[in-house]
PDB file of C-alpha atoms in Angstrom:
ATOM      1  CA  GLY A 362     -56.864 -50.600  98.350  1.00 34.00           C
ATOM      2  CA  LEU A 363     -54.561 -50.329 101.321  1.00 37.00           C
ATOM      3  CA  LEU A 364     -51.743 -51.973  99.570  1.00 39.00           C
ATOM      4  CA  VAL A 365     -52.143 -49.546  96.461  1.00 41.00           C
ATOM      5  CA  LEU A 366     -52.111 -45.849  98.930  1.00 37.00           C
ATOM      6  CA  LEU A 367     -49.245 -47.319 101.021  1.00 40.00           C
ATOM      7  CA  ALA A 368     -46.754 -47.785  97.897  1.00 43.00           C
ATOM      8  CA  MET A 369     -48.512 -44.189  96.401  1.00 42.00           C
ATOM      9  CA  SER A 370     -47.859 -42.528  99.686  1.00 43.00           C
ATOM     10  CA  SER A 371     -44.030 -44.359  99.818  1.00 43.00           C
ATOM     11  CA  ALA A 372     -43.608 -42.902  96.276  1.00 48.00           C
ATOM     12  CA  MET A 373     -45.066 -39.309  96.758  1.00 51.00           C
ATOM     13  CA  THR A 374     -42.722 -39.576  99.740  1.00 52.00           C
ATOM     14  CA  SER A 375     -39.155 -40.832  98.794  1.00 66.00           C
ATOM     15  CA  ASP A 376     -36.235 -39.008  98.140  1.00 75.00           C
ATOM     16  CA  PRO A 377     -36.565 -37.552  94.327  1.00 80.00           C
ATOM     17  CA  GLY A 378     -32.785 -37.917  94.024  1.00 86.00           C
ATOM     18  CA  PRO A 379     -30.475 -35.153  93.088  1.00 91.00           C
ATOM     19  CA  VAL A 380     -30.702 -32.638  90.501  1.00 93.00           C
ATOM     20  CA  ASP A 381     -28.632 -32.693  87.650  1.00 95.00           C
ATOM     21  CA  LEU A 382     -27.150 -29.963  86.294  1.00 96.00           C
ATOM     22  CA  GLY A 383     -25.401 -31.675  83.181  1.00 97.00           C
ATOM     23  CA  GLY A 384     -22.581 -29.026  81.651  1.00 97.00           C
ATOM     24  CA  ALA A 385     -23.991 -26.503  84.254  1.00 96.00           C
ATOM     25  CA  SER A 386     -22.345 -28.358  87.117  1.00 97.00           C
ATOM     26  CA  HIS A 387     -18.436 -27.367  85.168  1.00 97.00           C
ATOM     27  CA  PHE A 388     -19.593 -23.446  86.578  1.00 97.00           C
ATOM     28  CA  VAL A 389     -19.475 -21.810  90.198  1.00 97.00           C
ATOM     29  CA  ILE A 390     -21.190 -18.549  88.664  1.00 96.00           C
ATOM     30  CA  LEU A 391     -23.353 -19.095  85.567  1.00 96.00           C
ATOM     31  CA  ALA A 392     -25.421 -16.124  84.173  1.00 95.00           C
ATOM     32  CA  ARG A 393     -27.431 -15.603  80.535  1.00 92.00           C
ATOM     33  CA  ALA A 394     -26.680 -12.182  81.171  1.00 90.00           C
ATOM     34  CA  ALA A 395     -24.489  -9.671  83.316  1.00 90.00           C
ATOM     35  CA  ILE A 396     -22.113 -10.758  86.214  1.00 93.00           C
ATOM     36  CA  SER A 397     -20.769  -7.869  88.298  1.00 92.00           C
ATOM     37  CA  ASN A 398     -18.117  -8.085  90.905  1.00 90.00           C
ATOM     38  CA  THR A 399     -16.573  -6.338  93.656  1.00 83.00           C
ATOM     39  CA  PRO A 400     -13.008  -5.822  93.639  1.00 75.00           C
ATOM     40  CA  THR A 401     -11.759  -8.116  96.450  1.00 81.00           C
ATOM     41  CA  SER A 402     -13.489 -11.582  95.743  1.00 90.00           C
ATOM     42  CA  LEU A 403     -12.327 -14.348  94.986  1.00 93.00           C
ATOM     43  CA  ILE A 404     -13.383 -17.056  93.257  1.00 94.00           C
ATOM     44  CA  THR A 405     -12.238 -20.548  93.205  1.00 97.00           C
ATOM     45  CA  GLY A 406     -13.859 -22.827  90.261  1.00 97.00           C
ATOM     46  CA  ASN A 407     -14.900 -21.389  86.458  1.00 98.00           C
ATOM     47  CA  VAL A 408     -17.402 -18.811  85.813  1.00 97.00           C
ATOM     48  CA  GLY A 409     -19.162 -17.806  82.744  1.00 97.00           C
ATOM     49  CA  SER A 410     -21.552 -15.167  81.049  1.00 96.00           C
ATOM     50  CA  MET A 411     -23.236 -15.055  77.438  1.00 94.00           C
ATOM     51  CA  SER A 412     -22.549 -11.977  77.611  1.00 89.00           C
ATOM     52  CA  GLY A 413     -20.987  -9.015  80.424  1.00 86.00           C
ATOM     53  CA  ILE A 414     -18.253  -9.129  83.214  1.00 90.00           C
ATOM     54  CA  THR A 415     -17.831  -6.220  85.149  1.00 91.00           C
ATOM     55  CA  GLY A 416     -15.711  -5.537  88.316  1.00 91.00           C
ATOM     56  CA  PHE A 417     -13.376  -7.780  87.455  1.00 90.00           C
ATOM     57  CA  GLU A 418      -9.568  -6.238  88.232  1.00 85.00           C
ATOM     58  CA  THR A 419      -7.333  -7.284  85.021  1.00 88.00           C
ATOM     59  CA  LEU A 420      -8.911 -10.080  82.794  1.00 93.00           C
ATOM     60  CA  THR A 421      -5.789 -11.680  80.446  1.00 96.00           C
ATOM     61  CA  MET A 422      -7.235 -13.522  77.510  1.00 97.00           C
ATOM     62  CA  ASP A 423      -5.920 -16.770  77.042  1.00 96.00           C
ATOM     63  CA  ALA A 424      -4.137 -18.035  73.846  1.00 97.00           C
ATOM     64  CA  SER A 425      -6.537 -19.886  73.128  1.00 97.00           C
ATOM     65  CA  GLN A 426      -8.745 -17.188  73.301  1.00 97.00           C
ATOM     66  CA  GLN A 427     -11.170 -19.305  74.658  1.00 97.00           C
ATOM     67  CA  PHE A 428     -11.449 -18.008  78.000  1.00 97.00           C
ATOM     68  CA  PHE A 429      -9.950 -15.607  80.636  1.00 96.00           C
ATOM     69  CA  THR A 430      -8.182 -15.578  83.480  1.00 96.00           C
ATOM     70  CA  SER A 431      -8.172 -12.859  86.419  1.00 94.00           C
ATOM     71  CA  ALA A 432      -6.430 -13.038  89.992  1.00 93.00           C
ATOM     72  CA  GLN A 433      -9.190 -12.894  91.719  1.00 94.00           C
ATOM     73  CA  ILE A 434     -10.438 -16.277  89.572  1.00 94.00           C
ATOM     74  CA  ASP A 435      -8.804 -19.774  90.756  1.00 97.00           C
ATOM     75  CA  GLY A 436     -10.276 -20.956  87.709  1.00 97.00           C
ATOM     76  CA  ARG A 437     -11.588 -20.130  84.086  1.00 97.00           C
ATOM     77  CA  LEU A 438     -13.892 -16.932  83.111  1.00 96.00           C
ATOM     78  CA  TYR A 439     -15.810 -17.991  79.926  1.00 97.00           C
ATOM     79  CA  ARG A 440     -17.777 -14.730  77.858  1.00 95.00           C
ATOM     80  CA  GLY A 441     -19.580 -16.037  74.851  1.00 94.00           C
ATOM     81  CA  VAL A 442     -19.186 -12.452  73.361  1.00 92.00           C
ATOM     82  CA  ASP A 443     -15.634 -12.790  73.789  1.00 92.00           C
ATOM     83  CA  CYS A 444     -14.682 -15.757  73.667  1.00 96.00           C
ATOM     84  CA  ALA A 445     -13.482 -18.177  70.256  1.00 96.00           C
ATOM     85  CA  GLU A 446     -15.476 -21.776  69.939  1.00 97.00           C
ATOM     86  CA  PRO A 447     -16.553 -23.890  71.322  1.00 97.00           C
ATOM     87  CA  THR A 448     -16.498 -20.791  74.491  1.00 97.00           C
ATOM     88  CA  PRO A 449     -20.318 -19.509  73.451  1.00 97.00           C
ATOM     89  CA  THR A 450     -21.695 -23.200  72.309  1.00 97.00           C
ATOM     90  CA  ILE A 451     -20.466 -24.312  75.688  1.00 97.00           C
ATOM     91  CA  LEU A 452     -21.750 -21.553  77.402  1.00 97.00           C
ATOM     92  CA  THR A 453     -24.902 -22.027  75.495  1.00 97.00           C
ATOM     93  CA  SER A 454     -24.801 -25.483  76.215  1.00 98.00           C
ATOM     94  CA  ALA A 455     -24.896 -25.095  80.273  1.00 97.00           C
ATOM     95  CA  LEU A 456     -27.488 -22.623  80.435  1.00 97.00           C
ATOM     96  CA  ALA A 457     -29.617 -24.768  79.058  1.00 97.00           C
ATOM     97  CA  ASP A 458     -28.825 -27.203  81.049  1.00 97.00           C
ATOM     98  CA  MET A 459     -29.635 -24.806  84.118  1.00 96.00           C
ATOM     99  CA  ASP A 460     -33.093 -24.100  83.058  1.00 96.00           C
ATOM    100  CA  ALA A 461     -33.734 -27.582  82.653  1.00 96.00           C
ATOM    101  CA  ALA A 462     -32.326 -28.203  86.384  1.00 95.00           C
ATOM    102  CA  TYR A 463     -34.235 -25.617  87.522  1.00 94.00           C
ATOM    103  CA  ALA A 464     -37.973 -27.147  85.985  1.00 94.00           C
ATOM    104  CA  ASN A 465     -36.356 -29.743  87.230  1.00 93.00           C
ATOM    105  CA  VAL A 466     -36.334 -28.838  90.624  1.00 90.00           C
ATOM    106  CA  VAL A 467     -39.622 -26.847  90.897  1.00 89.00           C
ATOM    107  CA  SER A 468     -41.656 -30.170  89.420  1.00 90.00           C
ATOM    108  CA  ARG A 469     -40.561 -31.976  92.265  1.00 86.00           C
ATOM    109  CA  PRO A 470     -43.315 -32.560  95.232  1.00 83.00           C
ATOM    110  CA  HIS A 471     -42.727 -29.855  98.366  1.00 70.00           C
ATOM    111  CA  SER A 472     -44.348 -28.403 100.575  1.00 67.00           C
ATOM    112  CA  LEU A 473     -44.189 -24.807  99.634  1.00 60.00           C
ATOM    113  CA  PRO A 474     -46.578 -23.088  98.027  1.00 63.00           C
ATOM    114  CA  SER A 475     -45.091 -21.622  94.131  1.00 61.00           C
ATOM    115  CA  SER A 476     -45.420 -18.307  95.589  1.00 63.00           C
ATOM    116  CA  GLN A 477     -42.284 -18.915  97.986  1.00 61.00           C
ATOM    117  CA  PHE A 478     -39.997 -19.559  94.391  1.00 60.00           C
ATOM    118  CA  VAL A 479     -37.684 -16.892  92.861  1.00 60.00           C
ATOM    119  CA  ASP A 480     -36.450 -17.395  89.207  1.00 59.00           C
ATOM    120  CA  VAL A 481     -32.934 -16.318  89.302  1.00 56.00           C
TER     121      VAL A 481
END
């Protein structure tokens, strides 16, 4: 009985490992709805939103029509409602991966009461 108890105790306190972000890992900002920006931002990495993006200085559509560029983004801006395929499909998949990663994190053993989790 003691050996089993120790094995269970060890399994409960072991590191569950990194969270797999899947396609969401390609974005530093990813939103299902809108992203708002202040004009002095400088973002390093890709930004993705299925719909609204406000507050960015000039957005320039790339010739492929799959993403925008901006002087405020050292990366690409993907907007599902304006960009050509495969952008909407990529964003849909990345958002599903973001949801799965969130579900994975909140299902892990933790010492915080569930009221401490915030749905973002």
